[in-house]
C-alpha cells in the first residue's frame, strides 16, 4: 500500500496534506474499512477523525458526479475530498477528472432536503422511530436521484411509502 501513499502525496494539494487521509491510503482497497475500524479502535481518535477514516476507506472506485454529490451530502467535504484523492491515488482517475472533482467539492453547497417530520405528522402518523425511518427512506431516495426531486415529488414518494406499509400508531 505504500505505492498508494506515494501517489497520494503526489496528488495532494500543498495546502491540503492530511495525516488521516494518508493513514487511510495505507489500508488495502479490499477490506480496508474493516482494517481501518480495527485501527481506529486502537488509536481512539475523535469521533470526527474516526468517521473520516472510515469514510475514506469505503469508496474504492473513483466517484462519478452523482456519487460524489451523495458523498458530499452524507459525509461532508473533507471526507469526499479524501475519497476522491484516494481513488485517484489508486489509479482510478486521470488528473483532470481529479481536479474537476476537487473543484466541485470546493464549490459545494448542500441542498436542503424539502421535507421535515411535520410533513409526516400532517399525514396522520404518530411521532416515533417509524417516522424517522420513513423520513430517512425518502431522503435516501432523494439523494439517490441526485437531489432532483422537488418537494411535490418527495411528498408523492412519502405517500407511496406510507400507503405501502402503514405503520402502527405510535410506532
mmCIF file of C-alpha atoms in Angstrom:
data_model
loop_
_atom_site.group_PDB
_atom_site.id
_atom_site.type_symbol
_atom_site.label_atom_id
_atom_site.label_comp_id
_atom_site.label_asym_id
_atom_site.label_seq_id
_atom_site.Cartn_x
_atom_site.Cartn_y
_atom_site.Cartn_z
ATOM 1 C CA UNK A 1 0.000 0.000 0.000
ATOM 2 C CA UNK A 2 2.988 2.345 0.138
ATOM 3 C CA UNK A 3 2.568 2.875 -3.606
ATOM 4 C CA UNK A 4 -0.865 4.347 -2.938
ATOM 5 C CA UNK A 5 0.621 6.593 -0.258
ATOM 6 C CA UNK A 6 3.317 7.834 -2.663
ATOM 7 C CA UNK A 7 0.705 8.510 -5.363
ATOM 8 C CA UNK A 8 -1.489 10.305 -2.832
ATOM 9 C CA UNK A 9 1.371 12.543 -1.705
ATOM 10 C CA UNK A 10 1.976 13.480 -5.349
ATOM 11 C CA UNK A 11 -1.722 14.316 -5.836
ATOM 12 C CA UNK A 12 -2.444 16.204 -2.613
ATOM 13 C CA UNK A 13 -2.603 19.968 -2.936
ATOM 14 C CA UNK A 14 0.152 21.593 -0.875
ATOM 15 C CA UNK A 15 -2.388 23.291 1.386
ATOM 16 C CA UNK A 16 -4.368 20.092 1.979
ATOM 17 C CA UNK A 17 -1.995 17.445 3.294
ATOM 18 C CA UNK A 18 -3.836 15.354 5.816
ATOM 19 C CA UNK A 19 -2.427 12.647 8.110
ATOM 20 C CA UNK A 20 -5.764 10.774 8.400
ATOM 21 C CA UNK A 21 -6.094 10.592 4.618
ATOM 22 C CA UNK A 22 -2.529 9.360 4.395
ATOM 23 C CA UNK A 23 -3.242 6.739 7.027
ATOM 24 C CA UNK A 24 -6.312 5.640 5.056
ATOM 25 C CA UNK A 25 -4.117 5.270 1.957
ATOM 26 C CA UNK A 26 -2.225 2.500 3.731
ATOM 27 C CA UNK A 27 -5.399 0.419 4.067
ATOM 28 C CA UNK A 28 -5.979 -2.163 1.337
ATOM 29 C CA UNK A 29 -8.618 -1.355 -1.272
ATOM 30 C CA UNK A 30 -10.441 -4.604 -0.415
ATOM 31 C CA UNK A 31 -11.305 -4.942 3.255
ATOM 32 C CA UNK A 32 -9.798 -1.583 4.127
ATOM 33 C CA UNK A 33 -12.858 -0.390 6.025
ATOM 34 C CA UNK A 34 -12.695 -3.323 8.461
ATOM 35 C CA UNK A 35 -8.973 -2.815 8.952
ATOM 36 C CA UNK A 36 -9.489 0.927 9.436
ATOM 37 C CA UNK A 37 -12.179 0.249 12.062
ATOM 38 C CA UNK A 38 -9.811 -2.012 13.995
ATOM 39 C CA UNK A 39 -7.055 0.580 13.766
ATOM 40 C CA UNK A 40 -9.400 3.338 14.923
ATOM 41 C CA UNK A 41 -10.395 1.192 17.909
ATOM 42 C CA UNK A 42 -6.717 1.010 18.881
ATOM 43 C CA UNK A 43 -5.829 4.663 18.155
ATOM 44 C CA UNK A 44 -9.003 6.072 19.751
ATOM 45 C CA UNK A 45 -9.295 9.183 17.555
ATOM 46 C CA UNK A 46 -12.076 11.738 17.932
ATOM 47 C CA UNK A 47 -15.467 10.780 16.508
ATOM 48 C CA UNK A 48 -14.927 13.102 13.555
ATOM 49 C CA UNK A 49 -11.481 11.640 12.806
ATOM 50 C CA UNK A 50 -12.827 8.094 13.079
ATOM 51 C CA UNK A 51 -15.743 8.886 10.764
ATOM 52 C CA UNK A 52 -13.391 10.416 8.221
ATOM 53 C CA UNK A 53 -11.008 7.462 8.329
ATOM 54 C CA UNK A 54 -13.850 5.004 7.838
ATOM 55 C CA UNK A 55 -15.491 7.068 5.077
ATOM 56 C CA UNK A 56 -12.171 7.364 3.253
ATOM 57 C CA UNK A 57 -11.799 3.590 3.125
ATOM 58 C CA UNK A 58 -15.328 2.741 1.982
ATOM 59 C CA UNK A 59 -15.276 4.113 -1.580
ATOM 60 C CA UNK A 60 -12.818 2.318 -3.842
ATOM 61 C CA UNK A 61 -13.760 3.401 -7.387
ATOM 62 C CA UNK A 62 -13.400 6.988 -8.500
ATOM 63 C CA UNK A 63 -16.815 8.530 -7.848
ATOM 64 C CA UNK A 64 -18.971 9.786 -10.680
ATOM 65 C CA UNK A 65 -20.720 13.141 -10.248
ATOM 66 C CA UNK A 66 -23.846 11.757 -8.569
ATOM 67 C CA UNK A 67 -21.794 9.525 -6.264
ATOM 68 C CA UNK A 68 -19.539 12.463 -5.385
ATOM 69 C CA UNK A 69 -22.511 14.695 -4.575
ATOM 70 C CA UNK A 70 -24.054 11.941 -2.425
ATOM 71 C CA UNK A 71 -20.754 11.567 -0.536
ATOM 72 C CA UNK A 72 -20.592 15.330 -0.052
ATOM 73 C CA UNK A 73 -24.113 15.376 1.357
ATOM 74 C CA UNK A 74 -23.663 12.278 3.520
ATOM 75 C CA UNK A 75 -20.053 12.595 4.711
ATOM 76 C CA UNK A 76 -19.114 16.248 4.162
ATOM 77 C CA UNK A 77 -16.448 17.937 2.031
ATOM 78 C CA UNK A 78 -13.386 16.658 3.924
ATOM 79 C CA UNK A 79 -14.418 13.005 3.622
ATOM 80 C CA UNK A 80 -15.440 13.438 -0.029
ATOM 81 C CA UNK A 81 -12.054 15.024 -0.761
ATOM 82 C CA UNK A 82 -10.382 12.038 0.896
ATOM 83 C CA UNK A 83 -12.412 9.628 -1.219
ATOM 84 C CA UNK A 84 -11.561 11.425 -4.468
ATOM 85 C CA UNK A 85 -7.847 11.695 -3.726
ATOM 86 C CA UNK A 86 -7.573 8.089 -2.543
ATOM 87 C CA UNK A 87 -9.456 6.744 -5.548
ATOM 88 C CA UNK A 88 -7.200 8.767 -7.846
ATOM 89 C CA UNK A 89 -4.082 7.583 -5.977
ATOM 90 C CA UNK A 90 -5.192 4.001 -6.532
ATOM 91 C CA UNK A 91 -5.284 4.684 -10.267
ATOM 92 C CA UNK A 92 -8.978 5.387 -10.548
ATOM 93 C CA UNK A 93 -8.864 8.676 -12.468
ATOM 94 C CA UNK A 94 -6.837 10.998 -14.611
ATOM 95 C CA UNK A 95 -5.514 14.225 -13.147
ATOM 96 C CA UNK A 96 -8.143 16.331 -14.995
ATOM 97 C CA UNK A 97 -11.022 14.298 -13.526
ATOM 98 C CA UNK A 98 -9.478 14.581 -10.077
ATOM 99 C CA UNK A 99 -9.084 18.351 -10.437
ATOM 100 C CA UNK A 100 -12.687 18.655 -11.625
ATOM 101 C CA UNK A 101 -13.984 16.636 -8.666
ATOM 102 C CA UNK A 102 -11.909 18.675 -6.210
ATOM 103 C CA UNK A 103 -13.254 21.896 -7.749
ATOM 104 C CA UNK A 104 -16.820 20.631 -7.330
ATOM 105 C CA UNK A 105 -16.088 19.805 -3.688
ATOM 106 C CA UNK A 106 -14.712 23.313 -3.186
ATOM 107 C CA UNK A 107 -17.866 24.929 -4.550
ATOM 108 C CA UNK A 108 -20.377 22.512 -2.989
ATOM 109 C CA UNK A 109 -23.498 23.978 -1.432
ATOM 110 C CA UNK A 110 -25.551 21.274 0.238
ATOM 111 C CA UNK A 111 -29.159 21.294 -0.959
ATOM 112 C CA UNK A 112 -31.878 21.432 1.679
ATOM 113 C CA UNK A 113 -33.989 18.303 1.933
ATOM 114 C CA UNK A 114 -37.505 19.524 1.081
ATOM 115 C CA UNK A 115 -39.362 17.528 3.758
ATOM 116 C CA UNK A 116 -39.468 17.510 7.548
ATOM 117 C CA UNK A 117 -41.072 15.399 10.223
ATOM 118 C CA UNK A 118 -44.017 17.814 10.254
ATOM 119 C CA UNK A 119 -44.911 16.646 6.727
ATOM 120 C CA UNK A 120 -45.327 13.092 8.001
ATOM 121 C CA UNK A 121 -47.177 14.195 11.126
ATOM 122 C CA UNK A 122 -49.581 16.166 8.931
ATOM 123 C CA UNK A 123 -50.412 12.898 7.162
ATOM 124 C CA UNK A 124 -51.568 11.337 10.442
ATOM 125 C CA UNK A 125 -48.525 9.416 11.551
ATOM 126 C CA UNK A 126 -47.738 9.468 15.252
ATOM 127 C CA UNK A 127 -44.324 10.630 16.444
ATOM 128 C CA UNK A 128 -41.797 7.864 16.994
ATOM 129 C CA UNK A 129 -38.944 5.898 15.470
ATOM 130 C CA UNK A 130 -41.013 4.818 12.452
ATOM 131 C CA UNK A 131 -41.459 8.474 11.497
ATOM 132 C CA UNK A 132 -37.683 8.968 11.440
ATOM 133 C CA UNK A 133 -37.138 5.793 9.433
ATOM 134 C CA UNK A 134 -39.719 6.884 6.878
ATOM 135 C CA UNK A 135 -38.180 10.342 6.581
ATOM 136 C CA UNK A 136 -34.724 8.745 6.181
ATOM 137 C CA UNK A 137 -36.070 6.482 3.434
ATOM 138 C CA UNK A 138 -37.499 9.399 1.458
ATOM 139 C CA UNK A 139 -34.265 11.343 1.941
ATOM 140 C CA UNK A 140 -32.177 8.376 0.695
ATOM 141 C CA UNK A 141 -34.465 8.160 -2.370
ATOM 142 C CA UNK A 142 -33.978 11.912 -2.976
ATOM 143 C CA UNK A 143 -30.168 11.653 -2.649
ATOM 144 C CA UNK A 144 -30.061 8.605 -4.955
ATOM 145 C CA UNK A 145 -31.745 10.754 -7.616
ATOM 146 C CA UNK A 146 -29.028 13.406 -7.279
ATOM 147 C CA UNK A 147 -31.303 15.800 -5.339
ATOM 148 C CA UNK A 148 -33.502 16.379 -8.407
ATOM 149 C CA UNK A 149 -36.954 15.560 -6.961
ATOM 150 C CA UNK A 150 -38.718 18.680 -5.697
ATOM 151 C CA UNK A 151 -40.972 18.942 -2.655
ATOM 152 C CA UNK A 152 -44.025 17.682 -4.561
ATOM 153 C CA UNK A 153 -42.142 14.599 -5.806
ATOM 154 C CA UNK A 154 -40.812 13.888 -2.308
ATOM 155 C CA UNK A 155 -44.330 14.183 -0.871
ATOM 156 C CA UNK A 156 -45.600 11.794 -3.556
ATOM 157 C CA UNK A 157 -42.840 9.323 -2.633
ATOM 158 C CA UNK A 158 -43.757 9.728 1.042
ATOM 159 C CA UNK A 159 -47.410 8.997 0.265
ATOM 160 C CA UNK A 160 -46.402 5.941 -1.765
ATOM 161 C CA UNK A 161 -44.290 4.569 1.085
ATOM 162 C CA UNK A 162 -46.973 5.263 3.674
ATOM 163 C CA UNK A 163 -49.607 3.508 1.520
ATOM 164 C CA UNK A 164 -47.340 0.508 1.017
ATOM 165 C CA UNK A 165 -46.801 -0.167 4.703
ATOM 166 C CA UNK A 166 -48.838 1.992 7.043
ATOM 167 C CA UNK A 167 -47.139 1.994 10.452
ATOM 168 C CA UNK A 168 -48.987 1.211 13.626
ATOM 169 C CA UNK A 169 -49.996 4.213 15.722
ATOM 170 C CA UNK A 170 -47.170 5.407 17.942
ATOM 171 C CA UNK A 171 -44.554 3.119 16.383
#
